[in-house]
Coordinates of C-alpha atoms and ligand atoms in Angstrom, one line a residue:
V451 CA 28.8 15.8 2.7
T452 CA 25.5 17.5 1.8
E453 CA 22.7 19.2 3.8
T454 CA 22.4 17.9 7.3
P455 CA 18.9 17.4 8.7
A456 CA 19.5 17.6 12.4
V457 CA 18.4 14.7 14.5
P458 CA 18.4 14.7 18.3
S459 CA 21.0 12.4 19.7
P460 CA 19.4 9.3 21.2
A461 CA 18.2 10.2 24.6
T462 CA 17.1 6.7 25.6
T463 CA 18.4 3.3 24.7
G464 CA 16.6 1.2 22.2
S465 CA 15.2 3.2 19.4
A466 CA 15.1 3.1 15.6
L467 CA 17.6 5.9 15.6
E468 CA 20.0 3.9 17.8
E469 CA 19.5 0.8 15.6
V470 CA 20.4 3.0 12.5
A471 CA 23.4 4.5 14.3
A472 CA 24.7 1.0 15.4
R473 CA 24.5 -0.2 11.8
I474 CA 26.3 2.9 10.5
R475 CA 29.1 2.3 13.0
R476 CA 29.3 -1.3 11.7
H477 CA 29.0 -0.7 8.0
G478 CA 29.4 3.0 7.2
P479 CA 26.8 5.2 5.7
L480 CA 23.6 3.3 4.9
P481 CA 21.4 3.5 1.7
F482 CA 18.2 5.4 2.4
D483 CA 16.1 2.3 2.0
E484 CA 17.8 0.6 4.8
V485 CA 17.1 3.5 7.1
M486 CA 13.4 3.6 6.0
R487 CA 13.1 -0.1 6.6
I488 CA 14.3 0.2 10.2
A489 CA 12.2 3.4 10.8
L490 CA 9.0 1.7 9.6
Y491 CA 9.4 -2.1 10.1
D492 CA 12.1 -2.8 12.7
P493 CA 10.3 -5.4 14.8
A494 CA 11.2 -3.6 18.1
H495 CA 11.2 0.0 17.1
G496 CA 9.6 0.5 13.7
F497 CA 6.6 2.8 13.2
Y498 CA 4.3 0.0 12.0
A499 CA 5.6 -2.5 14.5
T500 CA 4.8 -0.2 17.5
G501 CA 1.3 1.0 16.8
G502 CA 1.4 3.2 13.7
A503 CA -1.6 2.7 11.5
A504 CA -4.2 4.1 9.1
G505 CA -7.6 5.0 10.6
R506 CA -9.4 7.8 12.5
R507 CA -7.6 6.7 15.7
G508 CA -4.4 6.2 13.7
D509 CA -2.0 8.5 11.9
F510 CA -3.6 9.1 8.5
I511 CA -6.9 8.5 6.7
T512 CA -6.9 6.2 3.6
S513 CA -9.7 5.5 1.2
V514 CA -10.3 2.3 3.1
E515 CA -10.7 4.2 6.4
V516 CA -13.0 6.9 5.0
G517 CA -15.9 4.4 5.5
P518 CA -17.4 1.2 4.1
L519 CA -18.3 2.7 0.7
F520 CA -14.9 2.1 -0.7
G521 CA -15.1 -1.6 0.2
A522 CA -18.6 -1.8 -1.3
V523 CA -17.2 -0.6 -4.6
I524 CA -14.3 -3.0 -4.4
A525 CA -16.8 -5.8 -3.8
R526 CA -18.5 -4.9 -7.1
A527 CA -15.2 -4.9 -8.9
L528 CA -14.4 -8.3 -7.4
D529 CA -17.7 -9.7 -8.7
A530 CA -17.0 -8.3 -12.1
W531 CA -13.6 -9.9 -12.2
W532 CA -15.0 -13.2 -10.8
D533 CA -17.5 -13.3 -13.6
E534 CA -14.8 -12.4 -16.2
L535 CA -12.7 -15.4 -14.9
G536 CA -15.6 -17.8 -15.2
R537 CA -16.6 -17.8 -11.6
P538 CA -13.7 -19.9 -10.2
D539 CA -14.1 -21.6 -6.9
P540 CA -12.0 -21.0 -4.9
F541 CA -11.8 -17.3 -6.0
V542 CA -8.6 -16.1 -4.2
V543 CA -8.4 -12.4 -3.3
I544 CA -5.1 -11.4 -1.8
E545 CA -5.0 -7.9 -0.2
G546 CA -1.6 -6.5 0.3
A547 CA -1.2 -4.0 3.2
A548 CA -4.4 -5.3 4.7
G549 CA -3.8 -3.4 8.0
S550 CA -6.3 -4.3 10.7
G551 CA -8.7 -5.8 8.1
T552 CA -11.0 -2.8 7.5
L553 CA -11.3 -3.4 3.7
A554 CA -11.9 -7.1 4.2
R555 CA -14.7 -6.3 6.6
A556 CA -16.3 -3.8 4.2
V557 CA -16.2 -6.3 1.4
L558 CA -17.8 -8.9 3.6
H559 CA -20.5 -6.5 4.7
A560 CA -21.3 -5.7 1.1
R561 CA -22.1 -9.3 0.4
P562 CA -20.8 -9.7 -3.1
A563 CA -22.0 -12.7 -5.2
C564 CA -18.6 -14.2 -5.1
L565 CA -18.7 -14.7 -1.3
P566 CA -19.4 -18.5 -1.3
A567 CA -16.3 -19.0 -3.5
L568 CA -14.1 -16.4 -1.7
T569 CA -10.8 -17.1 0.0
Y570 CA -9.6 -13.7 1.2
V571 CA -6.0 -13.5 2.1
L572 CA -5.0 -10.5 4.3
V573 CA -1.2 -9.9 3.8
E574 CA 0.1 -7.5 6.4
R575 CA 3.7 -7.1 7.5
S576 CA 2.9 -5.5 10.9
A577 CA 2.4 -8.1 13.7
P578 CA 0.2 -5.8 15.9
L579 CA -2.1 -5.0 12.9
R580 CA -2.3 -8.7 12.0
E581 CA -3.4 -9.3 15.6
R582 CA -6.2 -6.7 15.3
Q583 CA -7.6 -8.5 12.3
H584 CA -8.9 -11.2 14.7
D585 CA -11.1 -8.7 16.5
H586 CA -13.7 -8.6 13.7
L587 CA -12.9 -11.4 11.3
Q588 CA -12.9 -15.1 11.8
I589 CA -9.4 -16.0 10.5
T590 CA -8.7 -19.5 9.3
G591 CA -5.3 -21.1 9.8
A592 CA -2.7 -20.2 7.3
S593 CA -2.1 -23.8 6.3
H594 CA -5.4 -23.5 4.4
A595 CA -4.4 -20.3 2.7
L596 CA -4.5 -21.6 -0.8
P597 CA -7.0 -24.5 -1.1
P598 CA -6.6 -27.0 -3.8
R599 CA -8.4 -26.1 -7.0
D600 CA -11.7 -27.8 -7.9
E601 CA -10.2 -30.5 -10.1
D602 CA -7.6 -31.4 -7.4
A603 CA -9.8 -32.3 -4.5
E604 CA -13.5 -31.8 -4.5
T605 CA -13.9 -32.9 -0.9
V606 CA -11.5 -30.3 0.5
R607 CA -13.4 -27.6 -1.4
D608 CA -16.7 -28.7 0.2
V609 CA -15.3 -28.3 3.7
A610 CA -13.7 -25.0 2.8
S611 CA -16.6 -23.2 1.1
G612 CA -16.3 -19.5 1.5
P613 CA -16.0 -16.9 2.6
R614 CA -12.8 -17.7 4.4
F615 CA -10.2 -15.2 5.7
V616 CA -6.6 -16.0 6.0
S617 CA -3.9 -13.8 7.5
L618 CA -0.2 -13.8 6.4
P619 CA 2.8 -11.6 6.9
D620 CA 3.9 -11.8 3.2
L621 CA 2.5 -12.9 -0.2
P622 CA 1.6 -16.6 -0.4
I623 CA 3.2 -18.9 -2.9
G624 CA 1.0 -19.3 -6.0
P625 CA -0.3 -20.1 -8.3
V626 CA -3.8 -18.7 -7.7
T627 CA -6.7 -17.6 -9.8
G628 CA -8.2 -14.4 -8.6
V629 CA -7.2 -10.9 -7.7
I630 CA -4.3 -9.2 -5.9
L631 CA -5.1 -5.7 -4.7
A632 CA -3.5 -3.2 -2.4
N633 CA -4.4 0.3 -1.3
E634 CA -1.4 2.5 -0.3
L635 CA 1.1 -0.3 -0.1
L636 CA 3.7 0.6 -2.6
D637 CA 4.2 4.1 -1.2
N638 CA 5.3 2.6 2.1
L639 CA 8.0 0.3 0.6
P640 CA 11.6 1.5 1.2
I641 CA 13.2 3.6 -1.5
K642 CA 16.7 4.5 -2.5
L643 CA 17.4 8.1 -3.3
L644 CA 19.5 9.6 -6.1
E645 CA 20.7 13.2 -6.6
L646 CA 22.0 14.8 -9.7
V647 CA 25.2 16.5 -8.7
A648 CA 26.4 17.7 -12.2
P649 CA 25.0 17.2 -15.7
G650 CA 24.9 13.5 -16.3
E651 CA 26.3 12.7 -12.8
W652 CA 24.0 11.0 -10.4
C653 CA 25.0 10.2 -6.8
E654 CA 23.2 8.0 -4.3
V655 CA 22.1 9.5 -1.0
R656 CA 23.5 7.6 2.0
V657 CA 22.9 8.2 5.7
G658 CA 25.8 8.5 8.1
L659 CA 26.7 10.1 11.4
T660 CA 28.3 13.4 12.1
P661 CA 31.9 13.1 13.5
D662 CA 30.5 13.6 17.1
E663 CA 28.0 10.8 16.3
R664 CA 25.2 12.9 17.6
E665 CA 23.2 13.4 14.4
L666 CA 22.4 11.7 11.2
V667 CA 23.8 13.3 8.1
E668 CA 23.4 12.7 4.4
Y669 CA 26.4 11.8 2.3
L670 CA 26.5 11.5 -1.5
V671 CA 28.4 8.7 -3.1
P672 CA 28.7 7.9 -6.8
A673 CA 25.6 5.9 -7.8
D674 CA 26.0 2.2 -8.7
P675 CA 25.3 1.9 -12.4
S676 CA 22.5 -0.6 -11.6
L677 CA 20.5 2.2 -10.1
L678 CA 20.7 4.4 -13.2
D679 CA 18.1 2.7 -15.4
V680 CA 15.3 4.8 -13.8
V681 CA 17.0 8.1 -14.8
A682 CA 18.0 7.1 -18.3
G683 CA 16.4 9.5 -20.9
L684 CA 14.3 11.5 -18.4
D685 CA 12.3 14.2 -20.2
P686 CA 12.7 17.1 -19.4
T687 CA 16.4 16.8 -18.5
P688 CA 16.6 17.3 -14.7
A689 CA 18.4 20.3 -13.3
V690 CA 21.4 19.8 -11.1
G691 CA 20.2 19.2 -7.5
A692 CA 17.2 17.2 -8.7
R693 CA 16.4 14.1 -6.6
V694 CA 14.5 11.0 -7.6
P695 CA 13.4 7.8 -5.7
V696 CA 14.5 4.4 -6.9
Q697 CA 11.7 2.0 -6.0
L698 CA 13.3 -1.4 -6.2
E699 CA 11.2 -2.9 -3.4
A700 CA 7.9 -1.7 -4.9
A701 CA 9.0 -3.1 -8.3
D702 CA 9.9 -6.4 -6.6
W703 CA 6.5 -6.6 -4.9
V704 CA 4.8 -6.1 -8.2
R705 CA 7.0 -8.8 -9.8
R706 CA 6.3 -11.3 -7.0
A707 CA 2.6 -10.5 -7.0
A708 CA 2.3 -11.1 -10.8
E709 CA 4.2 -14.4 -10.3
V710 CA 1.7 -15.6 -7.6
L711 CA -1.2 -14.8 -9.9
E712 CA -1.7 -17.5 -12.6
R713 CA -4.8 -15.8 -14.0
G714 CA -6.7 -12.7 -12.9
R715 CA -6.2 -9.1 -12.0
L716 CA -3.6 -7.1 -10.1
A717 CA -4.8 -3.7 -9.0
L718 CA -2.7 -1.3 -6.9
L719 CA -4.2 2.0 -5.7
D720 CA -1.9 4.7 -4.6
Y721 CA -0.6 8.3 -5.0
A722 CA 1.6 8.2 -8.0
D723 CA 3.6 10.3 -10.5
T724 CA 6.5 9.7 -12.9
T725 CA 10.2 9.8 -12.2
A726 CA 10.6 12.7 -14.6
S727 CA 8.1 14.7 -12.6
F728 CA 9.7 13.8 -9.3
A729 CA 13.0 15.2 -10.6
A730 CA 11.2 18.5 -11.3
R731 CA 9.5 18.7 -7.9
A732 CA 11.0 19.3 -4.5
S733 CA 11.8 16.0 -2.8
D734 CA 9.9 16.8 0.3
E735 CA 6.7 17.0 -1.8
W736 CA 6.9 13.4 -2.9
L737 CA 8.8 12.0 0.1
R738 CA 6.6 12.8 3.1
T739 CA 6.0 11.9 6.7
Y740 CA 2.8 11.7 8.8
R741 CA 1.8 11.2 12.3
G742 CA -1.3 11.8 14.3
H743 CA -3.1 13.1 11.1
E744 CA -0.5 15.8 10.6
R745 CA 2.4 16.1 8.3
G746 CA 5.5 15.1 10.2
T747 CA 9.1 16.4 10.3
A748 CA 11.9 15.6 7.8
A749 CA 12.3 12.0 6.8
L750 CA 15.4 11.5 8.9
H751 CA 13.9 13.0 12.0
D752 CA 12.0 11.1 14.7
L753 CA 12.8 7.7 13.1
G754 CA 10.2 5.1 14.2
Y755 CA 7.8 7.8 15.4
Q756 CA 6.3 8.8 12.1
D757 CA 5.2 7.3 8.8
I758 CA 7.6 7.8 5.8
T759 CA 5.9 7.5 2.5
C760 CA 6.9 8.1 -1.1
E761 CA 4.6 8.7 -4.1
V762 CA 4.8 5.8 -6.5
A763 CA 6.8 6.1 -9.8
I764 CA 4.4 4.7 -12.4
D765 CA 7.2 4.3 -14.9
Q766 CA 9.3 2.3 -12.5
V767 CA 6.7 -0.3 -11.5
G768 CA 5.3 -0.2 -15.0
R769 CA 8.5 -1.7 -16.5
V770 CA 8.2 -4.8 -14.3
R771 CA 5.4 -6.2 -16.4
S772 CA 3.9 -5.2 -19.7
G773 CA 0.2 -4.3 -20.0
L774 CA -0.1 -1.7 -17.2
E775 CA -3.2 0.4 -17.4
V776 CA -3.6 3.5 -15.3
E777 CA -6.7 5.4 -14.4
T778 CA -7.7 7.8 -11.6
Q779 CA -9.3 6.4 -8.5
A780 CA -12.4 8.6 -9.3
A781 CA -12.7 6.9 -12.8
F782 CA -12.2 3.5 -11.3
L783 CA -14.8 4.0 -8.6
R784 CA -17.3 5.4 -11.1
R785 CA -16.7 2.4 -13.5
F786 CA -17.7 0.1 -10.7
G787 CA -20.8 1.9 -9.7
I788 CA -20.0 4.3 -6.8
E789 CA -22.8 6.6 -8.0
E790 CA -25.4 3.9 -7.9
L791 CA -24.3 3.0 -4.4
V792 CA -24.6 6.6 -3.3
E793 CA -28.1 6.8 -4.8
E794 CA -29.0 3.6 -3.0
G795 CA -27.7 5.1 0.2
R796 CA -29.9 8.2 -0.3
Q797 CA -32.9 6.0 -0.8
I798 CA -32.2 4.0 2.4
W799 CA -31.9 7.3 4.3
H800 CA -35.1 8.6 2.8
E801 CA -37.0 5.4 3.8
R802 CA -35.3 4.8 7.2
G803 CA -34.1 8.3 8.3
H804 CA -37.0 8.6 10.7
I805 CA -35.9 5.4 12.4
G806 CA -32.3 6.6 12.6
D807 CA -30.8 3.1 12.8
L808 CA -27.3 2.1 11.7
E809 CA -28.4 1.2 8.2
A810 CA -30.1 4.6 7.7
I811 CA -27.0 6.4 9.0
R812 CA -24.7 4.3 6.8
G813 CA -26.9 5.2 3.8
R814 CA -26.6 8.9 4.5
S815 CA -22.9 8.7 5.2
R816 CA -22.3 7.4 1.6
V817 CA -22.8 10.9 0.2
N818 CA -20.0 12.3 2.3
E819 CA -17.8 9.3 1.8
A820 CA -18.2 9.5 -2.0
T821 CA -17.3 13.2 -1.9
A822 CA -14.0 12.3 -0.2
L823 CA -13.2 9.3 -2.4
L824 CA -13.9 11.2 -5.7
D825 CA -12.3 14.5 -4.7
A826 CA -10.2 15.6 -7.7
G827 CA -7.8 17.4 -5.4
G828 CA -7.4 14.5 -3.0
L829 CA -8.2 10.7 -3.0
G830 CA -10.0 10.9 -6.4
A831 CA -6.8 11.8 -8.1
F832 CA -5.0 8.7 -6.8
S833 CA -3.9 6.3 -9.5
V834 CA -5.2 2.7 -10.0
L835 CA -2.3 0.7 -11.5
H836 CA -3.9 -2.3 -13.1
W837 CA -2.7 -5.4 -14.9
R838 CA -4.7 -8.2 -16.4
V839 CA -2.8 -11.5 -15.9
L840 CA -3.3 -14.3 -18.3
P841 CA -1.7 -17.8 -18.2
R842 CA 1.6 -17.8 -19.9
Ligands
SAM1184 C1 -0.4 3.2 4.5 S1 -0.8 1.7 5.3 C2 -2.2 1.2 4.3 C3 -3.2 0.2 5.0 C4 -4.5 -0.1 4.3 N1 -4.2 -0.7 3.0 C5 -5.3 1.2 4.1 O1 -5.4 1.6 2.9 O2 -5.8 1.7 5.1 C6 0.4 0.6 4.7 C7 0.4 -0.8 5.3 O3 1.3 -1.6 4.5 C8 1.9 -2.5 5.4 N2 3.0 -3.1 4.7 C9 4.2 -2.6 4.4 N3 5.0 -3.4 3.7 C10 4.3 -4.5 3.5 C11 4.5 -5.8 2.8 N4 5.6 -6.0 2.2 N5 3.5 -6.7 2.8 C12 2.3 -6.4 3.4 N6 2.1 -5.3 4.1 C13 3.0 -4.4 4.2 C14 2.2 -1.7 6.6 O4 2.5 -2.4 7.7 C15 1.0 -0.8 6.7 O5 0.0 -1.5 7.5

């Protein structure tokens, strides 16, 4: 038995904590990823199933929620990738973790050249967030998610000319030609946890109950050898007591996404670091909680009432598929013309400021949005994990 983050005993029936406790009684101490899955995604009690969300009125601000500028730059990247692919029609863009559809709307608003060919698939696990996508986007039935390609059925394509928006709870079945992108998805996927208990001896962190069954408590059990790949040869050698996440679900999402994509680009934006660096840092720095725009309590506290998020291990998702390229969000946004868009915004404000309409205000707001998105101590330091997928 190791440190014991105290959790209040369930005061009411029907909570993520009770669900976790019931499973522990049935199966014994649970792997951390199972607890995280219930806390975030349990259909009745999970944080994201019961109203947790990104946004000003939500629990945390993401690049997508800073304002429409981020989507305007993504729209430019989509056009560049569409050109590079030979302007396919349909051009399928799949957004993982699409939330309430904020990025999709910003892309639409930016009117990229690829719009007439665009089938935009919003993949979002949370049912309430999928529901909110309908407020501002005209969502087409999922049965048309992946239209036949040109050569297969010309007539269907005519009926289906873009832009079309489709909403799904999980990745579609491929193959598609286009782009799969996601902002802050991988950090929300459940992780397992390892702790080094003696030189060369890694244990897995499991979550059980205290003998009086009133609190959750961590147990350490010898780690299954299948989990140890990620800690093989870490440099520098971690000190006893070091912890690292094992991101099997994130790796699996990348694997599945790359399989869906026959040809195109896979771009995942997130806060990221390396397993070796996690081992050298305190675990509550890379495994964090948020609610109502504040840092939350310990990860095992308040299950279902706060977001649980883990920085992404670049080396772990990078080994899923060769060809990973990594750049900072700031470099990525500059490469696709954020500075030009800011300049354009300044110009619009200069010309229309005296009118003070929405367009003028949007133009002026680009300056502040860019400052936030490029901030080297914040969003600008996020990583863009990027693969180019070519037919096998
Ligand atoms: C941190 S939010 C990011 C939302 C949005 N991309 C943004 O940047 O504002 C993470 C989102 O990922 C969703 N999510 C988690 N697992 C998912 C999965 N396997 N497929 C699709 N969405 C998922 C959650 O429900 C949540 O809405």
